[in-house]
Coordinates of C-alpha atoms in Angstrom, one line a residue:
Chain A
M3 CA -0.1 0.0 0.0
A4 CA 2.9 2.3 0.8
D5 CA 4.1 1.6 -2.7
V6 CA 0.9 2.8 -4.2
A7 CA 0.8 5.9 -2.1
S8 CA 4.3 7.0 -3.0
A9 CA 3.7 6.3 -6.6
L10 CA 0.5 8.4 -6.6
Q11 CA 2.4 11.3 -4.9
K12 CA 5.1 11.1 -7.5
L13 CA 2.6 11.1 -10.4
A14 CA 0.8 14.1 -8.9
T15 CA 4.0 16.1 -8.9
Y16 CA 4.6 15.1 -12.5
R17 CA 1.2 16.3 -13.3
T18 CA 1.6 19.6 -11.6
Q19 CA 5.0 20.2 -13.2
N20 CA 3.7 19.2 -16.6
N21 CA 6.5 16.6 -16.8
R22 CA 6.1 14.1 -19.6
A23 CA 8.6 11.3 -18.3
S24 CA 6.4 8.7 -19.9
Q25 CA 8.5 5.7 -18.9
E26 CA 8.6 6.6 -15.2
T27 CA 5.0 7.6 -15.3
F28 CA 4.1 4.3 -16.9
D29 CA 6.1 2.1 -14.4
R30 CA 4.6 3.8 -11.4
G31 CA 1.2 4.0 -13.0
V32 CA 0.9 0.4 -13.7
I33 CA 1.5 -0.4 -10.0
V34 CA -1.4 2.0 -9.0
L35 CA -3.6 0.5 -11.8
K36 CA -3.0 -3.1 -10.6
S37 CA -3.9 -2.2 -7.0
D38 CA -7.3 -1.0 -8.4
V39 CA -7.4 2.1 -6.2
A40 CA -7.9 4.5 -9.0
K41 CA -11.7 4.4 -8.7
T42 CA -11.7 4.8 -5.0
I43 CA -9.5 7.9 -4.6
G44 CA -12.0 10.2 -6.2
E45 CA -11.3 13.2 -8.4
E46 CA -7.6 12.6 -8.6
G47 CA -8.0 9.2 -9.9
W48 CA -9.5 10.3 -13.2
A49 CA -6.7 12.7 -13.8
F50 CA -4.3 9.9 -13.0
L51 CA -6.0 7.6 -15.5
E52 CA -5.7 10.2 -18.2
Q53 CA -2.0 10.7 -17.5
L54 CA -1.3 6.9 -17.4
A55 CA -3.2 6.5 -20.7
L56 CA -1.0 9.1 -22.5
A57 CA 2.2 7.6 -20.9
A58 CA 1.2 4.2 -22.1
I59 CA 0.7 5.4 -25.6
D60 CA 3.9 7.0 -25.4
V61 CA 5.8 3.9 -24.4
G62 CA 3.7 1.7 -26.8
R63 CA 1.7 -0.2 -24.3
T64 CA -1.7 0.3 -26.0
D65 CA -3.3 -2.5 -23.9
V66 CA -2.8 -0.5 -20.8
A67 CA -4.0 2.6 -22.4
D68 CA -7.2 0.7 -23.6
Q69 CA -7.8 -0.3 -20.0
C70 CA -7.5 3.3 -18.8
L71 CA -9.7 4.6 -21.5
Q72 CA -12.4 2.0 -20.7
L73 CA -12.5 3.2 -17.1
L74 CA -12.6 6.8 -18.2
S75 CA -15.3 6.4 -20.8
D76 CA -17.4 4.4 -18.4
K77 CA -17.5 7.3 -16.0
F78 CA -17.5 10.2 -18.5
H79 CA -19.4 9.2 -21.5
G80 CA -19.2 11.5 -24.4
S81 CA -16.8 13.9 -22.7
P82 CA -14.7 15.8 -25.3
R83 CA -11.6 15.1 -23.3
V84 CA -12.0 11.4 -23.4
D85 CA -12.9 11.7 -27.1
C86 CA -9.5 13.4 -27.5
L87 CA -7.7 10.6 -25.7
E88 CA -9.4 8.0 -27.8
G89 CA -8.3 9.9 -30.9
I90 CA -4.7 9.8 -29.7
L91 CA -5.0 6.2 -29.2
L92 CA -6.3 5.7 -32.6
E93 CA -3.5 7.7 -34.1
A94 CA -1.0 5.3 -32.3
T95 CA -2.7 2.1 -33.3
Q96 CA -4.2 2.8 -36.7
T97 CA -3.5 4.6 -39.9
P98 CA -3.6 8.4 -39.9
E99 CA -6.5 8.3 -42.3
A100 CA -8.6 6.4 -39.8
A101 CA -7.7 9.0 -37.1
L102 CA -8.5 11.8 -39.5
K103 CA -11.9 10.4 -40.1
Y104 CA -12.5 10.1 -36.5
Y105 CA -11.6 13.7 -35.8
Q106 CA -13.6 15.0 -38.8
D107 CA -16.7 13.2 -37.5
L108 CA -16.2 14.8 -34.1
L109 CA -15.7 18.2 -35.7
N110 CA -18.8 17.9 -37.8
E111 CA -20.7 17.5 -34.5
D112 CA -19.0 20.4 -32.6
S113 CA -17.0 22.6 -35.1
A114 CA -15.5 24.7 -32.3
N115 CA -13.8 21.9 -30.3
A116 CA -10.3 23.3 -30.0
A117 CA -8.6 20.1 -28.7
I118 CA -9.8 18.0 -31.5
W119 CA -9.0 20.6 -34.1
K120 CA -5.4 20.8 -33.0
R121 CA -5.1 17.0 -33.1
Q122 CA -6.4 17.0 -36.5
I123 CA -3.8 19.6 -37.6
S124 CA -1.0 17.6 -36.0
V125 CA -2.1 14.5 -38.0
Y126 CA -2.1 16.5 -41.2
R127 CA 1.5 17.6 -40.5
R128 CA 2.6 14.2 -39.6
M129 CA 1.2 12.9 -42.8
G130 CA 3.3 15.4 -44.7
K131 CA 0.4 17.5 -45.8
V132 CA 2.1 20.7 -44.7
E133 CA 0.0 22.9 -46.9
K134 CA -3.3 21.5 -45.5
A135 CA -1.9 21.8 -42.0
V136 CA -0.9 25.6 -42.4
E137 CA -4.3 26.3 -43.9
E138 CA -6.2 24.6 -41.0
L139 CA -3.8 26.1 -38.4
S140 CA -4.3 29.6 -39.8
Q141 CA -8.0 29.1 -39.6
F142 CA -7.7 27.7 -36.1
L143 CA -5.6 30.7 -35.1
D144 CA -8.1 33.1 -36.6
T145 CA -10.7 31.6 -34.4
F146 CA -8.6 30.8 -31.2
Y147 CA -6.2 33.7 -31.3
T148 CA -4.9 33.3 -27.8
D149 CA -3.5 29.7 -28.4
V150 CA 0.3 30.3 -27.9
E151 CA 1.0 26.6 -28.8
G152 CA -0.6 27.0 -32.1
W153 CA 1.3 30.1 -33.0
L154 CA 4.5 28.4 -32.1
E155 CA 3.6 25.4 -34.2
L156 CA 2.9 27.7 -37.1
A157 CA 6.3 29.4 -36.7
D158 CA 7.9 25.9 -36.5
I159 CA 6.2 24.8 -39.8
Y160 CA 7.2 28.0 -41.5
S161 CA 10.7 27.6 -40.3
T162 CA 11.0 24.0 -41.6
C163 CA 9.9 25.5 -45.0
N164 CA 12.5 28.1 -44.9
Q165 CA 9.8 30.8 -44.7
Y166 CA 11.5 32.7 -42.0
T167 CA 9.7 36.0 -42.5
S168 CA 6.3 34.2 -42.0
A169 CA 7.8 32.4 -39.0
L170 CA 8.8 35.8 -37.6
Q171 CA 5.3 37.1 -38.1
S172 CA 3.8 34.1 -36.2
L173 CA 6.4 34.6 -33.4
S174 CA 5.4 38.2 -33.1
H175 CA 1.9 37.0 -32.1
V176 CA 3.5 34.7 -29.6
L177 CA 5.4 37.7 -28.2
L178 CA 2.2 39.7 -28.0
L179 CA 0.4 36.9 -26.1
T180 CA 3.4 36.1 -23.7
P181 CA 5.5 39.2 -23.4
Q182 CA 7.1 37.9 -20.2
N183 CA 8.7 34.8 -21.6
P184 CA 12.4 35.4 -22.6
F185 CA 12.6 32.0 -24.4
Y186 CA 10.2 33.2 -27.1
V187 CA 12.1 36.4 -27.5
L188 CA 15.3 34.4 -28.0
Q189 CA 13.5 32.2 -30.6
A190 CA 12.3 35.3 -32.4
A191 CA 15.8 36.8 -32.4
E192 CA 17.3 33.6 -33.8
T193 CA 14.6 33.4 -36.5
A194 CA 15.3 37.1 -37.4
Y195 CA 19.0 36.2 -37.6
T196 CA 18.4 33.3 -39.8
A197 CA 16.0 35.5 -42.0
G198 CA 19.0 37.8 -42.4
D199 CA 17.4 40.7 -40.5
I200 CA 20.5 41.4 -38.4
P201 CA 19.5 44.8 -36.9
L202 CA 16.2 43.3 -35.6
S203 CA 18.0 40.2 -34.4
I204 CA 20.6 42.1 -32.3
R205 CA 17.9 44.2 -30.7
M206 CA 15.9 41.1 -29.8
F207 CA 18.9 39.3 -28.4
L208 CA 19.6 42.4 -26.2
M209 CA 15.9 42.3 -25.2
A210 CA 16.4 38.7 -24.1
V211 CA 19.5 39.7 -22.1
D212 CA 17.7 42.6 -20.6
M213 CA 14.8 40.3 -19.5
T214 CA 17.0 37.5 -18.0
D215 CA 19.9 39.2 -16.2
A216 CA 19.5 40.7 -12.8
D217 CA 17.9 44.0 -12.3
D218 CA 20.6 45.3 -9.9
S219 CA 23.2 47.1 -11.9
V220 CA 25.7 47.3 -9.1
A221 CA 26.1 43.6 -8.8
L222 CA 25.6 43.0 -12.6
A223 CA 29.2 43.7 -13.6
D224 CA 30.5 41.0 -11.3
S225 CA 27.7 38.4 -11.9
T226 CA 28.3 35.4 -14.2
P227 CA 25.6 35.0 -17.0
T228 CA 24.0 31.6 -16.9
G229 CA 21.4 29.7 -18.9
I230 CA 19.8 31.4 -21.8
T231 CA 21.5 34.6 -20.9
V232 CA 24.7 33.1 -22.3
R233 CA 22.9 32.0 -25.5
A234 CA 21.5 35.5 -25.9
W235 CA 25.1 37.0 -25.5
Y236 CA 26.2 34.6 -28.1
G237 CA 23.7 35.9 -30.4
V238 CA 24.6 39.5 -29.6
K239 CA 28.2 38.7 -30.3
L240 CA 27.4 37.0 -33.5
C241 CA 25.2 40.0 -34.8
A242 CA 27.6 42.6 -33.6
R243 CA 30.5 41.0 -35.5
R244 CA 28.6 40.8 -38.6
L245 CA 27.5 44.3 -38.4
L246 CA 31.0 45.5 -37.8
K247 CA 32.3 43.5 -40.7
D248 CA 29.8 44.5 -43.2
T249 CA 28.3 48.0 -42.7
R250 CA 25.8 47.5 -45.5
L251 CA 24.0 45.0 -43.3
S252 CA 22.9 47.7 -40.9
N253 CA 20.7 49.3 -43.7
S254 CA 19.3 46.1 -45.1
S255 CA 16.6 45.3 -42.5
A256 CA 13.5 43.9 -43.9
S257 CA 11.6 45.4 -40.9
Q258 CA 13.3 48.7 -41.3
T259 CA 14.9 48.4 -37.8
P260 CA 17.8 50.8 -37.3
A261 CA 21.0 49.1 -36.3
P262 CA 22.0 50.0 -32.7
K263 CA 24.5 52.8 -32.1
N264 CA 27.6 52.1 -30.2
I265 CA 28.0 48.8 -31.9
N266 CA 31.7 48.6 -30.9
L267 CA 30.8 48.9 -27.2
I268 CA 28.1 46.3 -27.5
D269 CA 30.7 43.9 -29.2
E270 CA 33.1 44.6 -26.5
L271 CA 30.5 44.0 -23.8
A272 CA 29.3 40.7 -25.3
T273 CA 32.9 39.5 -25.6
E274 CA 33.5 40.4 -22.0
R275 CA 30.3 38.6 -20.7
L276 CA 31.0 35.5 -22.7
R277 CA 34.5 35.4 -21.3
V278 CA 33.1 35.9 -17.8
A279 CA 30.7 33.1 -18.4
Y280 CA 33.4 30.6 -19.3
S281 CA 36.0 31.8 -16.9
S282 CA 34.2 31.3 -13.6
P283 CA 35.1 28.0 -11.8
G284 CA 32.7 25.2 -12.0
K285 CA 31.7 23.0 -9.1
K286 CA 35.1 21.6 -8.5
G287 CA 37.0 24.6 -9.5
E288 CA 37.7 23.4 -13.0
I289 CA 37.6 25.7 -15.8
A290 CA 34.6 25.3 -18.1
Q291 CA 34.8 23.1 -21.1
G292 CA 35.4 24.8 -24.4
R293 CA 36.9 27.8 -22.8
D294 CA 39.9 28.0 -25.1
E295 CA 37.8 27.6 -28.1
L296 CA 35.6 30.4 -27.0
F297 CA 38.5 32.7 -26.3
A298 CA 39.9 32.0 -29.6
W299 CA 36.6 32.7 -31.3
A300 CA 36.0 35.8 -29.4
A301 CA 39.4 37.2 -30.3
L302 CA 38.8 36.8 -34.0
I303 CA 37.7 39.8 -35.7
Chain B
M296 CA -40.8 43.9 32.0
S297 CA -41.2 41.7 35.1
T298 CA -42.9 39.1 33.0
S299 CA -39.7 37.4 32.3
A300 CA -39.6 36.4 36.0
V301 CA -42.6 34.3 35.3
S302 CA -41.1 31.4 33.3
L303 CA -43.0 29.7 30.7
Y304 CA -42.7 25.9 30.5
L305 CA -42.4 24.4 27.2
D306 CA -43.5 20.9 26.6
P307 CA -40.5 18.8 25.5
Q308 CA -42.9 17.3 22.9
I309 CA -42.8 20.7 21.1
R310 CA -39.0 20.4 21.0
D311 CA -39.1 16.8 19.5
W312 CA -42.1 17.1 17.2
V313 CA -42.0 20.8 16.0
L314 CA -38.6 22.4 16.5
F315 CA -36.5 19.5 15.2
P316 CA -38.9 18.6 12.3
I317 CA -38.9 22.2 11.0
T318 CA -35.2 22.5 11.1
L319 CA -34.7 18.9 9.6
V320 CA -37.2 19.6 6.8
M321 CA -35.5 22.9 5.9
I322 CA -32.1 21.3 5.7
L323 CA -33.3 18.4 3.7
V324 CA -35.3 20.6 1.3
G325 CA -32.0 22.7 0.9
I326 CA -30.1 19.6 0.0
L327 CA -32.8 18.4 -2.4
R328 CA -32.9 21.7 -4.0
H329 CA -29.2 21.6 -4.7
Y330 CA -29.5 18.3 -6.6
V331 CA -32.7 19.4 -8.4
V332 CA -30.9 22.6 -9.7
I333 CA -28.0 20.4 -10.8
L334 CA -30.5 18.2 -12.7
L335 CA -32.1 21.2 -14.2
Q336 CA -29.0 22.9 -15.4
S337 CA -28.9 22.6 -19.2
T338 CA -25.6 22.0 -20.7
P339 CA -24.3 25.3 -22.2
K340 CA -25.1 25.5 -25.9
K341 CA -22.3 24.6 -28.3
L342 CA -21.2 27.6 -30.4
S343 CA -20.2 27.2 -34.0
R344 CA -16.7 28.2 -35.2
E345 CA -18.0 31.5 -36.6
A346 CA -19.7 32.4 -33.3
V347 CA -16.5 31.7 -31.3
R348 CA -14.5 33.7 -33.6
E349 CA -16.9 36.7 -33.3
Q350 CA -16.8 36.4 -29.7
R351 CA -13.2 36.4 -29.4
A352 CA -12.3 38.8 -32.1
L353 CA -12.1 41.6 -29.6
T354 CA -9.4 40.0 -27.5
R355 CA -7.0 40.3 -30.4
S356 CA -7.1 44.1 -30.3
Q357 CA -7.1 44.0 -26.5
I358 CA -4.0 41.9 -26.5
L359 CA -2.2 44.1 -28.9
Q360 CA -3.2 47.2 -26.8
A361 CA -2.3 45.7 -23.5
T362 CA 1.5 45.9 -24.2
A363 CA 1.4 48.9 -26.6
A364 CA 3.2 51.3 -24.4
N365 CA 6.1 48.6 -24.0
S366 CA 5.5 46.4 -26.9
P367 CA 7.6 43.4 -27.5
I368 CA 7.2 43.5 -31.3
P369 CA 8.9 45.9 -33.6
P370 CA 7.1 48.8 -35.3
T371 CA 6.6 47.3 -38.7
Y372 CA 4.9 44.3 -37.2
Y373 CA 2.9 46.2 -34.8
K374 CA 1.6 48.6 -37.5
A375 CA 0.8 45.6 -39.8
I376 CA -1.3 43.9 -37.1
S377 CA -3.0 47.1 -36.1
K378 CA -3.9 48.0 -39.6
H379 CA -5.1 44.6 -40.4
L380 CA -7.3 44.5 -37.3
S381 CA -8.8 47.9 -38.1
A382 CA -9.5 47.1 -41.5
A383 CA -11.1 43.8 -40.5
Y384 CA -13.3 45.5 -37.9
E385 CA -14.3 48.1 -40.4
A386 CA -15.3 45.6 -43.0
G387 CA -16.9 43.3 -40.5
T388 CA -14.8 40.2 -41.4
Y389 CA -15.2 38.8 -37.9
L390 CA -19.1 39.0 -37.9
K391 CA -20.7 35.6 -37.6
D392 CA -22.8 36.0 -40.6
G393 CA -20.0 37.5 -42.7
P394 CA -19.6 41.1 -43.6
P395 CA -22.8 43.1 -44.1
K396 CA -23.7 43.7 -47.7
K397 CA -24.1 47.2 -49.1
G398 CA -27.6 48.5 -49.1
D399 CA -28.6 46.2 -46.2
A400 CA -30.6 48.0 -43.7
P401 CA -28.8 48.1 -40.4
P402 CA -30.0 45.2 -38.2
A403 CA -32.4 46.2 -35.5
A404 CA -31.1 46.0 -32.0
P405 CA -31.8 42.3 -30.9
N406 CA -34.7 41.9 -28.6
P407 CA -33.9 39.5 -25.8
L408 CA -37.4 38.3 -25.6
S409 CA -37.6 37.1 -29.3
D410 CA -34.2 35.6 -29.5
P411 CA -34.4 32.0 -28.5
A412 CA -30.8 31.8 -27.2
A413 CA -31.4 34.6 -24.7
M414 CA -34.7 33.0 -23.9
D415 CA -32.9 29.9 -22.8
G416 CA -30.8 31.8 -20.3
M417 CA -33.8 33.6 -18.8
M418 CA -35.7 30.3 -18.5
A419 CA -32.8 28.6 -16.7
G420 CA -33.0 31.5 -14.1
M421 CA -36.7 31.1 -13.8
K422 CA -36.5 27.4 -13.3
T423 CA -34.1 27.7 -10.4
Q424 CA -36.3 30.4 -9.0
M425 CA -39.3 28.1 -9.1
V426 CA -37.3 25.4 -7.4
M427 CA -36.6 27.8 -4.7
M428 CA -40.1 29.3 -4.3
V429 CA -42.3 26.4 -4.3
P430 CA -40.8 24.4 -1.5
Q431 CA -40.4 27.5 0.6
M432 CA -44.0 28.4 0.1
V433 CA -45.1 24.8 1.0
I434 CA -42.9 24.8 4.1
M435 CA -44.3 28.2 5.2
G436 CA -47.9 27.0 4.5
W437 CA -47.2 23.9 6.6
I438 CA -45.8 25.8 9.6
N439 CA -48.6 28.4 9.3
F440 CA -51.3 25.7 9.1
F441 CA -50.1 23.3 11.9
F442 CA -47.9 25.3 14.2
Q443 CA -49.3 28.8 14.1
G444 CA -48.7 30.6 17.4
F445 CA -46.4 28.0 18.8
V446 CA -43.5 29.1 21.0
L447 CA -40.6 26.9 20.1
I448 CA -37.5 27.8 22.0
K449 CA -36.0 30.2 24.4
L450 CA -32.8 32.0 23.5
P451 CA -30.1 31.8 26.2
F452 CA -29.4 35.5 26.1
P453 CA -31.5 38.6 26.7
L454 CA -32.5 40.8 23.9
T455 CA -34.1 44.3 23.5
L456 CA -37.6 45.0 22.5
G457 CA -36.6 45.7 19.0
F458 CA -36.2 42.1 18.3
K459 CA -39.8 41.4 19.1
S460 CA -41.1 41.7 15.6
M461 CA -38.3 39.5 14.4
L462 CA -38.5 36.7 16.9
Q463 CA -42.2 36.6 17.7
R464 CA -43.8 36.8 14.4
G465 CA -47.3 35.3 14.5
I466 CA -47.8 35.8 18.1
E467 CA -49.6 39.0 19.2
T468 CA -48.5 39.2 22.7
P469 CA -47.1 42.5 23.7
D470 CA -45.8 41.5 27.2
M471 CA -44.0 38.1 26.4
D472 CA -40.1 38.2 26.9
V473 CA -38.3 38.7 23.6
R474 CA -36.2 35.6 24.3
W475 CA -39.1 33.3 23.2
V476 CA -39.1 32.5 19.5
S477 CA -42.2 31.6 17.6
S478 CA -42.5 28.9 15.0
L479 CA -42.7 31.4 12.0
S480 CA -39.7 33.3 13.3
W481 CA -37.8 30.1 13.7
Y482 CA -38.6 29.3 10.0
F483 CA -37.1 32.7 9.0
L484 CA -34.1 32.2 11.1
N485 CA -33.5 28.9 9.4
F486 CA -34.2 30.3 6.1
F487 CA -31.5 32.9 6.3
G488 CA -29.1 31.1 8.5
L489 CA -28.5 27.7 7.1
N490 CA -26.2 28.7 4.4
G491 CA -23.2 27.9 6.5
L492 CA -24.4 24.4 7.2
Y493 CA -25.0 23.8 3.5
R494 CA -21.5 25.0 2.8
L495 CA -20.2 22.3 5.1
I496 CA -22.4 19.6 3.7
L497 CA -22.3 20.3 0.0
G498 CA -19.2 22.4 -0.4
G499 CA -18.8 26.1 -1.3
E500 CA -20.4 26.1 -4.8
N501 CA -23.8 24.8 -3.8
S502 CA -27.1 26.1 -4.8
A503 CA -29.1 25.0 -1.7
D504 CA -29.2 28.4 -0.2
S505 CA -32.4 30.0 -1.1
S506 CA -32.1 33.4 0.5
R507 CA -29.5 34.3 -2.0
D508 CA -31.9 34.0 -4.9
M509 CA -34.4 36.4 -3.1
T510 CA -32.2 39.2 -4.1
A511 CA -31.6 38.2 -7.7
S512 CA -34.5 38.5 -10.1
P513 CA -34.3 36.7 -13.4
F514 CA -34.9 39.9 -15.2
A515 CA -32.3 41.9 -13.3
A516 CA -29.5 40.5 -15.5
A517 CA -31.4 41.4 -18.7
G518 CA -30.3 45.0 -18.5
A519 CA -26.6 44.3 -18.1
P520 CA -24.7 42.6 -21.0
Q521 CA -23.8 39.1 -19.9
Q522 CA -22.7 35.9 -21.6
G523 CA -25.3 34.6 -24.0
Q524 CA -26.8 38.0 -24.2
P525 CA -26.9 39.0 -27.9
Q526 CA -24.6 41.9 -28.6
D527 CA -24.4 44.0 -31.6
Y528 CA -20.8 43.1 -32.5
N529 CA -20.8 45.3 -35.6
K530 CA -21.0 48.4 -33.4
V531 CA -18.6 47.1 -30.8
F532 CA -16.0 46.4 -33.5
K533 CA -16.4 49.8 -35.0
A534 CA -15.9 51.4 -31.6
E535 CA -12.8 49.3 -31.0
R536 CA -11.1 50.9 -34.0
D537 CA -10.8 54.1 -32.1
N538 CA -9.0 52.3 -29.3
L539 CA -6.7 50.8 -31.8
E540 CA -5.8 54.2 -33.2
F541 CA -5.3 55.6 -29.7
S542 CA -2.9 52.8 -28.7
E543 CA -1.0 53.3 -32.0
G544 CA -0.1 56.7 -30.6
L545 CA 1.0 55.2 -27.4
Y546 CA 3.1 52.4 -29.0
N547 CA 6.7 52.2 -28.2
W548 CA 8.9 49.2 -28.9
V549 CA 10.9 47.8 -26.0
G550 CA 13.8 47.2 -28.3
K551 CA 14.0 50.8 -29.5
D552 CA 16.7 51.9 -27.1
V553 CA 17.6 48.6 -25.7
E554 CA 21.3 48.8 -26.5
E555 CA 21.7 52.0 -24.5
R556 CA 19.8 50.5 -21.6
I557 CA 22.0 47.5 -21.6
L558 CA 25.3 49.4 -21.9
R559 CA 24.1 51.7 -19.1
K560 CA 23.3 48.7 -17.0
Y561 CA 26.7 47.3 -17.3
G562 CA 28.3 50.7 -16.8
K563 CA 29.8 50.9 -20.3
I564 CA 28.3 54.4 -20.9
S565 CA 27.7 57.0 -18.2
T566 CA 24.0 57.8 -17.5

């Protein structure tokens, strides 16, 4: 019994942290499922069954997923959430065409079912029907504007088709929806860099730096950049170097973004920050890996 | 006020056969009502894609405006989105039934009584009202018929005369001590006071408490715009264009002087 309790607790933390960890979830979930307590622990039991079903599909144990779905559909007959799970199982076990037909039937009944619609789009993409996927996804986003996931997917599809300007447009909607997330700013900056819009890119990299470093300017000069700040500094350094090398670049922005002034100073600062990031001793006082390479790269002009 | 010295003696049978039954019946009716209301609740009507789109079209411009003063997106993108939205609102692209054709008479303001969708919402309110009114009227009639003029209980604390009309409803004795509570007053005390108990039994989101509904009339909500209430989206969209223009004036890109901010932050240039 203690086993089951600890497994349930672990699974609950996975759920709240949105952690996929399918294999672990599956191993623990099967213990709970065998002990047959899922139905007796009330509300939480249903969330657990949904989680286990998804994990079981992930690891390819569709028999377990079937079992979970059976329990769920007994309790919630005709619930859109269970329908969606059934669709996912269908995708895993049958042809994409069968799944598409299932989704289409559900959408005919309720055309505004966002979850099903999104699954349908993902199936289109998986089948290689990129055009159809983009068309549906645009329509989906026109209806459900606030779906950040959808905008990111659209940007991703455009990027894989080398349509970086369109990807940047989708990302601008993502930025509008979640202006507080530096990861998306970084993604937009990298997309702009790939699209060749260097002035826009360097400004966005700097925005990412501005969002992620500390606010206290006194301690800032001594602090070590970590995490995505380092990546953003890399981006700044890359852009600054290209702008310095080729002055024409600063006037060739597709979005008519002016290149930053003091580009020399920014280049200097980026080099310094990157050096600091790689110079600080690690856990055992060792020097960071790749330090020499970085120093050599940064010294190149 | 020396009458309080002469104590009344209450038959314990009154306690067992009147006081407790009234309380018990009221609690049970409340619980029953909770479940009947759950049964009566109609599932919200499913909207079509077009209707959802119409409903959510306004959030687009609101999201754009929310960050306008410190916008995360560069000017060309901002202007493009703003112009696009403005044009779409003007043309009525987001309207459920498509953009209005030229020469069409402007649609009359929707009448909530003729629109079936609005009628549904109102009927739901009326239904819950009925579920509340009918049993309460029956209980009150029952108490009035069988236990009129009963004195049920004596409060363990003294009260001023002002409480007389509250606690001794149905008994016309000017001299009786205010601590004695009549059957009808006991009913009212329960009526307003059982909410806490329901919350314990049924949880916070219960619909057992009937006194709450007394203040809400099914027609009170009709004046204020609410969900399911038909709105003239065409007008709303047209009005939103002014807001868009206004925030375009406020617009400022975060990245406009970000390099100076960063350099100043790291002490590379003096402030």
